[in-house]
Each structure stands twice: as C-alpha cells, then as structure tokens.
PDB file of C-alpha atoms and ligand atoms in Angstrom:
ATOM      1  CA  MET C   1      35.936  46.026 195.242  1.00 93.00           C
ATOM      2  CA  PRO C   2      37.327  48.356 192.476  1.00 97.00           C
ATOM      3  CA  LEU C   3      35.065  51.505 191.802  1.00 96.00           C
ATOM      4  CA  PHE C   4      34.844  53.530 188.631  1.00 96.00           C
ATOM      5  CA  THR C   5      34.953  57.216 189.452  1.00 90.00           C
ATOM      6  CA  ARG C   6      34.655  60.583 187.421  1.00 85.00           C
ATOM      7  CA  ILE C   7      33.220  58.925 184.354  1.00 93.00           C
ATOM      8  CA  GLU C   8      32.851  61.798 181.986  1.00 94.00           C
ATOM      9  CA  VAL C   9      32.894  62.178 178.038  1.00 97.00           C
ATOM     10  CA  SER C  10      33.413  65.695 176.549  1.00 96.00           C
ATOM     11  CA  GLU C  11      29.953  67.256 175.863  1.00 96.00           C
ATOM     12  CA  ASP C  12      30.470  67.247 172.108  1.00 98.00           C
ATOM     13  CA  TYR C  13      31.248  63.620 172.016  1.00 98.00           C
ATOM     14  CA  ARG C  14      28.292  62.230 174.178  1.00 97.00           C
ATOM     15  CA  SER C  15      25.907  59.750 172.788  1.00 96.00           C
ATOM     16  CA  ARG C  16      28.182  58.105 170.411  1.00 98.00           C
ATOM     17  CA  GLY C  17      29.239  55.063 172.492  1.00 98.00           C
ATOM     18  CA  ILE C  18      32.253  56.429 173.937  1.00 98.00           C
ATOM     19  CA  GLY C  19      31.089  56.060 177.723  1.00 98.00           C
ATOM     20  CA  THR C  20      29.856  52.473 176.890  1.00 98.00           C
ATOM     21  CA  GLU C  21      33.447  51.713 175.342  1.00 98.00           C
ATOM     22  CA  LEU C  22      35.363  53.196 178.220  1.00 97.00           C
ATOM     23  CA  ILE C  23      33.382  51.150 180.919  1.00 98.00           C
ATOM     24  CA  SER C  24      33.668  47.914 178.726  1.00 98.00           C
ATOM     25  CA  ALA C  25      37.514  48.578 178.627  1.00 98.00           C
ATOM     26  CA  GLY C  26      37.748  49.145 182.254  1.00 98.00           C
ATOM     27  CA  GLU C  27      35.717  45.911 182.988  1.00 98.00           C
ATOM     28  CA  ASP C  28      38.102  44.020 180.596  1.00 98.00           C
ATOM     29  CA  LEU C  29      41.007  45.335 182.645  1.00 97.00           C
ATOM     30  CA  LEU C  30      39.488  44.448 185.829  1.00 98.00           C
ATOM     31  CA  ARG C  31      38.571  40.922 184.758  1.00 97.00           C
ATOM     32  CA  ALA C  32      42.152  40.378 183.613  1.00 97.00           C
ATOM     33  CA  ALA C  33      43.402  41.468 187.123  1.00 97.00           C
ATOM     34  CA  GLY C  34      41.174  38.790 188.562  1.00 97.00           C
ATOM     35  CA  TYR C  35      38.261  40.931 190.093  1.00 97.00           C
ATOM     36  CA  GLU C  36      34.698  39.585 190.223  1.00 97.00           C
ATOM     37  CA  GLN C  37      32.829  42.821 190.801  1.00 98.00           C
ATOM     38  CA  VAL C  38      33.072  46.548 190.117  1.00 98.00           C
ATOM     39  CA  ALA C  39      30.965  49.517 191.456  1.00 98.00           C
ATOM     40  CA  LEU C  40      30.380  53.024 190.589  1.00 97.00           C
ATOM     41  CA  ALA C  41      28.516  55.998 192.343  1.00 96.00           C
ATOM     42  CA  VAL C  42      25.794  57.998 190.343  1.00 96.00           C
ATOM     43  CA  GLU C  43      24.197  61.063 191.640  1.00 94.00           C
ATOM     44  CA  ILE C  44      20.458  60.298 192.453  1.00 95.00           C
ATOM     45  CA  THR C  45      19.298  63.153 189.979  1.00 95.00           C
ATOM     46  CA  ASN C  46      21.224  61.890 187.104  1.00 95.00           C
ATOM     47  CA  ASP C  47      18.637  59.814 185.662  1.00 97.00           C
ATOM     48  CA  ARG C  48      20.340  59.376 182.149  1.00 96.00           C
ATOM     49  CA  ALA C  49      23.644  58.138 183.434  1.00 97.00           C
ATOM     50  CA  GLU C  50      21.682  55.648 185.641  1.00 97.00           C
ATOM     51  CA  LEU C  51      19.852  54.360 182.662  1.00 97.00           C
ATOM     52  CA  LEU C  52      23.059  53.852 180.869  1.00 98.00           C
ATOM     53  CA  TYR C  53      24.572  51.822 183.711  1.00 98.00           C
ATOM     54  CA  LYS C  54      21.270  49.850 184.065  1.00 98.00           C
ATOM     55  CA  ARG C  55      21.606  49.023 180.284  1.00 97.00           C
ATOM     56  CA  LEU C  56      25.131  47.831 180.824  1.00 98.00           C
ATOM     57  CA  TYR C  57      23.904  45.485 183.650  1.00 97.00           C
ATOM     58  CA  PHE C  58      24.730  47.489 186.747  1.00 98.00           C
ATOM     59  CA  ASN C  59      22.291  47.147 189.609  1.00 98.00           C
ATOM     60  CA  GLU C  60      21.686  49.439 192.668  1.00 97.00           C
ATOM     61  CA  TRP C  61      22.923  47.908 195.810  1.00 97.00           C
ATOM     62  CA  SER C  62      20.541  47.229 198.545  1.00 97.00           C
ATOM     63  CA  HIS C  63      21.730  49.731 201.116  1.00 96.00           C
ATOM     64  CA  GLY C  64      20.184  52.752 199.470  1.00 96.00           C
ATOM     65  CA  PRO C  65      21.658  55.980 198.475  1.00 97.00           C
ATOM     66  CA  ILE C  66      24.905  57.373 200.406  1.00 96.00           C
ATOM     67  CA  THR C  67      26.596  60.948 200.375  1.00 96.00           C
ATOM     68  CA  CYS C  68      29.565  60.922 198.370  1.00 92.00           C
ATOM     69  CA  GLY C  69      32.036  63.662 197.491  1.00 88.00           C
ATOM     70  CA  GLY C  70      31.707  65.654 194.271  1.00 84.00           C
ATOM     71  CA  VAL C  71      34.362  68.071 192.668  1.00 84.00           C
ATOM     72  CA  GLU C  72      33.549  70.934 190.299  1.00 86.00           C
ATOM     73  CA  VAL C  73      36.365  72.531 188.470  1.00 88.00           C
ATOM     74  CA  LEU C  74      35.673  76.341 188.345  1.00 94.00           C
ATOM     75  CA  GLU C  75      36.474  78.561 185.319  1.00 95.00           C
ATOM     76  CA  ASP C  76      39.619  79.797 186.975  1.00 96.00           C
ATOM     77  CA  GLY C  77      40.895  76.165 187.375  1.00 95.00           C
ATOM     78  CA  ARG C  78      40.170  76.005 191.100  1.00 96.00           C
ATOM     79  CA  ARG C  79      38.257  73.099 192.418  1.00 94.00           C
ATOM     80  CA  LYS C  80      35.210  73.245 194.575  1.00 95.00           C
ATOM     81  CA  SER C  81      34.255  70.310 196.646  1.00 94.00           C
ATOM     82  CA  TYR C  82      30.501  69.441 197.511  1.00 93.00           C
ATOM     83  CA  ASP C  83      28.433  66.648 199.135  1.00 95.00           C
ATOM     84  CA  GLU C  84      25.909  64.897 196.788  1.00 93.00           C
ATOM     85  CA  ALA C  85      23.456  61.949 197.300  1.00 96.00           C
ATOM     86  CA  CYS C  86      24.453  59.092 195.074  1.00 96.00           C
ATOM     87  CA  ARG C  87      23.231  55.671 194.224  1.00 97.00           C
ATOM     88  CA  ILE C  88      25.955  53.018 194.247  1.00 97.00           C
ATOM     89  CA  MET C  89      25.562  50.554 191.414  1.00 98.00           C
ATOM     90  CA  VAL C  90      27.491  47.302 191.285  1.00 98.00           C
ATOM     91  CA  LYS C  91      28.019  44.588 188.491  1.00 98.00           C
ATOM     92  CA  ARG C  92      29.521  41.278 188.676  1.00 98.00           C
ATOM     93  CA  LEU C  93      31.998  40.640 185.971  1.00 97.00           C
ATOM     94  CA  ASP C  94      31.767  36.884 185.440  1.00 90.00           C
ATOM     95  CA  GLY C  95      28.108  37.164 184.246  1.00 73.00           C
TER      96      GLY C  95
HETATM   97  C1  COA H 101      27.343  59.531 181.279  1.00 77.56           C
HETATM   98  C2  COA H 101      28.506  59.589 180.162  1.00 77.56           C
HETATM   99  C3  COA H 101      29.922  59.408 180.640  1.00 77.56           C
HETATM  100  C4  COA H 101      28.284  58.659 179.116  1.00 77.56           C
HETATM  101  O1  COA H 101      29.033  58.791 177.988  1.00 77.56           O
HETATM  102  P1  COA H 101      28.564  58.795 176.636  1.00 77.56           P
HETATM  103  O2  COA H 101      29.879  58.514 175.488  1.00 77.56           O
HETATM  104  O3  COA H 101      27.601  59.663 176.289  1.00 77.56           O
HETATM  105  O4  COA H 101      27.757  57.245 176.636  1.00 77.56           O
HETATM  106  P2  COA H 101      27.179  56.478 175.266  1.00 77.56           P
HETATM  107  O5  COA H 101      27.145  57.135 174.075  1.00 77.56           O
HETATM  108  O6  COA H 101      27.886  55.115 175.508  1.00 77.56           O
HETATM  109  O7  COA H 101      25.623  56.052 175.992  1.00 77.56           O
HETATM  110  C5  COA H 101      24.730  57.073 175.677  1.00 77.56           C
HETATM  111  C6  COA H 101      23.884  57.117 176.912  1.00 77.56           C
HETATM  112  O8  COA H 101      24.613  57.973 177.890  1.00 77.56           O
HETATM  113  C7  COA H 101      23.673  58.698 178.872  1.00 77.56           C
HETATM  114  N1  COA H 101      23.894  60.089 178.663  1.00 77.56           N
HETATM  115  C8  COA H 101      23.945  60.835 177.502  1.00 77.56           C
HETATM  116  N2  COA H 101      24.461  62.166 177.765  1.00 77.56           N
HETATM  117  C9  COA H 101      24.388  62.203 179.079  1.00 77.56           C
HETATM  118  C10 COA H 101      24.499  63.316 179.939  1.00 77.56           C
HETATM  119  N3  COA H 101      24.582  64.532 179.486  1.00 77.56           N
HETATM  120  N4  COA H 101      24.545  63.219 181.426  1.00 77.56           N
HETATM  121  C11 COA H 101      24.251  61.708 181.814  1.00 77.56           C
HETATM  122  N5  COA H 101      24.068  60.806 180.802  1.00 77.56           N
HETATM  123  C12 COA H 101      23.993  60.903 179.584  1.00 77.56           C
HETATM  124  C13 COA H 101      22.428  58.433 178.204  1.00 77.56           C
HETATM  125  O9  COA H 101      21.639  57.143 178.836  1.00 77.56           O
HETATM  126  C14 COA H 101      22.732  58.009 176.769  1.00 77.56           C
HETATM  127  O10 COA H 101      21.663  57.213 176.182  1.00 77.56           O
HETATM  128  P3  COA H 101      20.763  57.888 175.100  1.00 77.56           P
HETATM  129  O11 COA H 101      21.627  58.548 174.036  1.00 77.56           O
HETATM  130  O12 COA H 101      19.896  56.815 174.575  1.00 77.56           O
HETATM  131  O13 COA H 101      19.940  58.946 175.956  1.00 77.56           O
HETATM  132  C15 COA H 101      28.421  60.994 179.377  1.00 77.56           C
HETATM  133  O14 COA H 101      27.117  61.176 178.865  1.00 77.56           O
HETATM  134  C16 COA H 101      28.910  62.285 180.382  1.00 77.56           C
HETATM  135  O15 COA H 101      30.096  62.572 180.491  1.00 77.56           O
HETATM  136  N6  COA H 101      27.847  62.836 181.017  1.00 77.56           N
HETATM  137  C17 COA H 101      28.287  63.880 181.864  1.00 77.56           C
HETATM  138  C18 COA H 101      28.979  63.761 182.984  1.00 77.56           C
HETATM  139  C19 COA H 101      28.072  62.375 183.882  1.00 77.56           C
HETATM  140  O16 COA H 101      27.057  62.547 184.224  1.00 77.56           O
HETATM  141  N7  COA H 101      28.895  61.439 184.198  1.00 77.56           N
HETATM  142  C20 COA H 101      28.410  60.318 184.907  1.00 77.56           C
HETATM  143  C21 COA H 101      28.817  60.363 186.541  1.00 77.56           C
HETATM  144  S1  COA H 101      28.309  58.838 187.262  1.00 77.56           S
END
C-alpha cells in the first residue's frame, strides 16, 4: 500500500488549504495509477494533523500505534533521527 510521508507546509502558509490540496493531488495520482488505498503515519501527540486527516476521511487502522522513525533537520543542516509513536491512518480511494 502506498504511504504519504513527511507531509509539511511552511509555517507561514499553514491553515490555508495547501495541505488538503497536496493530499488530494497525491490521492488523484494514486487513483490514476490504480491504487485502492493510501496510508500515512501521524505522531500520536499531533492532534491537529490527526484532526485534518480525519476530516479528509482517513481512519486509524485496527492494529494500534507503532514506533516509526522521525528525522529532524538541525540548524547546521545535519539530520538527527529519532523514534516516535505514530498512528497509522488509512483511506480507501474508491469511496
Ligand atoms: C499538517 C500540515 C501539513 C497541514 O497543512 P495545512 O496547509 O496547514 O493544511 P490545511 O490548511 O489544508 O488544513 C488546516 C488544518 O491542518 C491542521 N494544522 C494546522 N496547523 C498545523 C500544525 N502546525 N501542525 C499540525 N496540524 C496543523 C489543522 O487541523 C488545521 O485545521 P484548522 O486550521 O481548522 O485548525 C501542516 O499544518 C504542517 O506542515 N504542520 C506541521 C508538520 C506536521 O505536523 N506534519 C504532519 C506530519 S504527519
């Protein structure tokens, strides 16, 4: 199943519908390629993003949260990896 990862909009441009447009464009590409579902991982403390995904008809899968890898870009450009607890949310693309 395809997975959307690292969904991020520049801070100054958030809450203007850009994230919704990005996800919708990704879904269209996947539908055109014949996929029936898409998934994404959202950190369990990221309530605002989870709310957005629920509004866009993503549902949490039945297996509970998992540990996934996050990456933080430091001020000097280096990348720092860390583990975080995430919910996996899935959407059917034919609904
Ligand atoms: C989540 C994110 C990609 C959504 O993009 P966006 O362009 O702001 O989304 P839209 O304008 O289509 O939808 C707005 C909704 O996004 C969510 N949102 C807004 N700012 C957010 C933030 N800083 N963090 C998480 N979610 C946020 C809220 O549910 C918001 O709804 P509201 O304005 O009614 O509160 C964007 O806010 C972001 O980059 N957040 C920080 C990084 C992040 O949390 N990414 C998600 C990883 S799974």
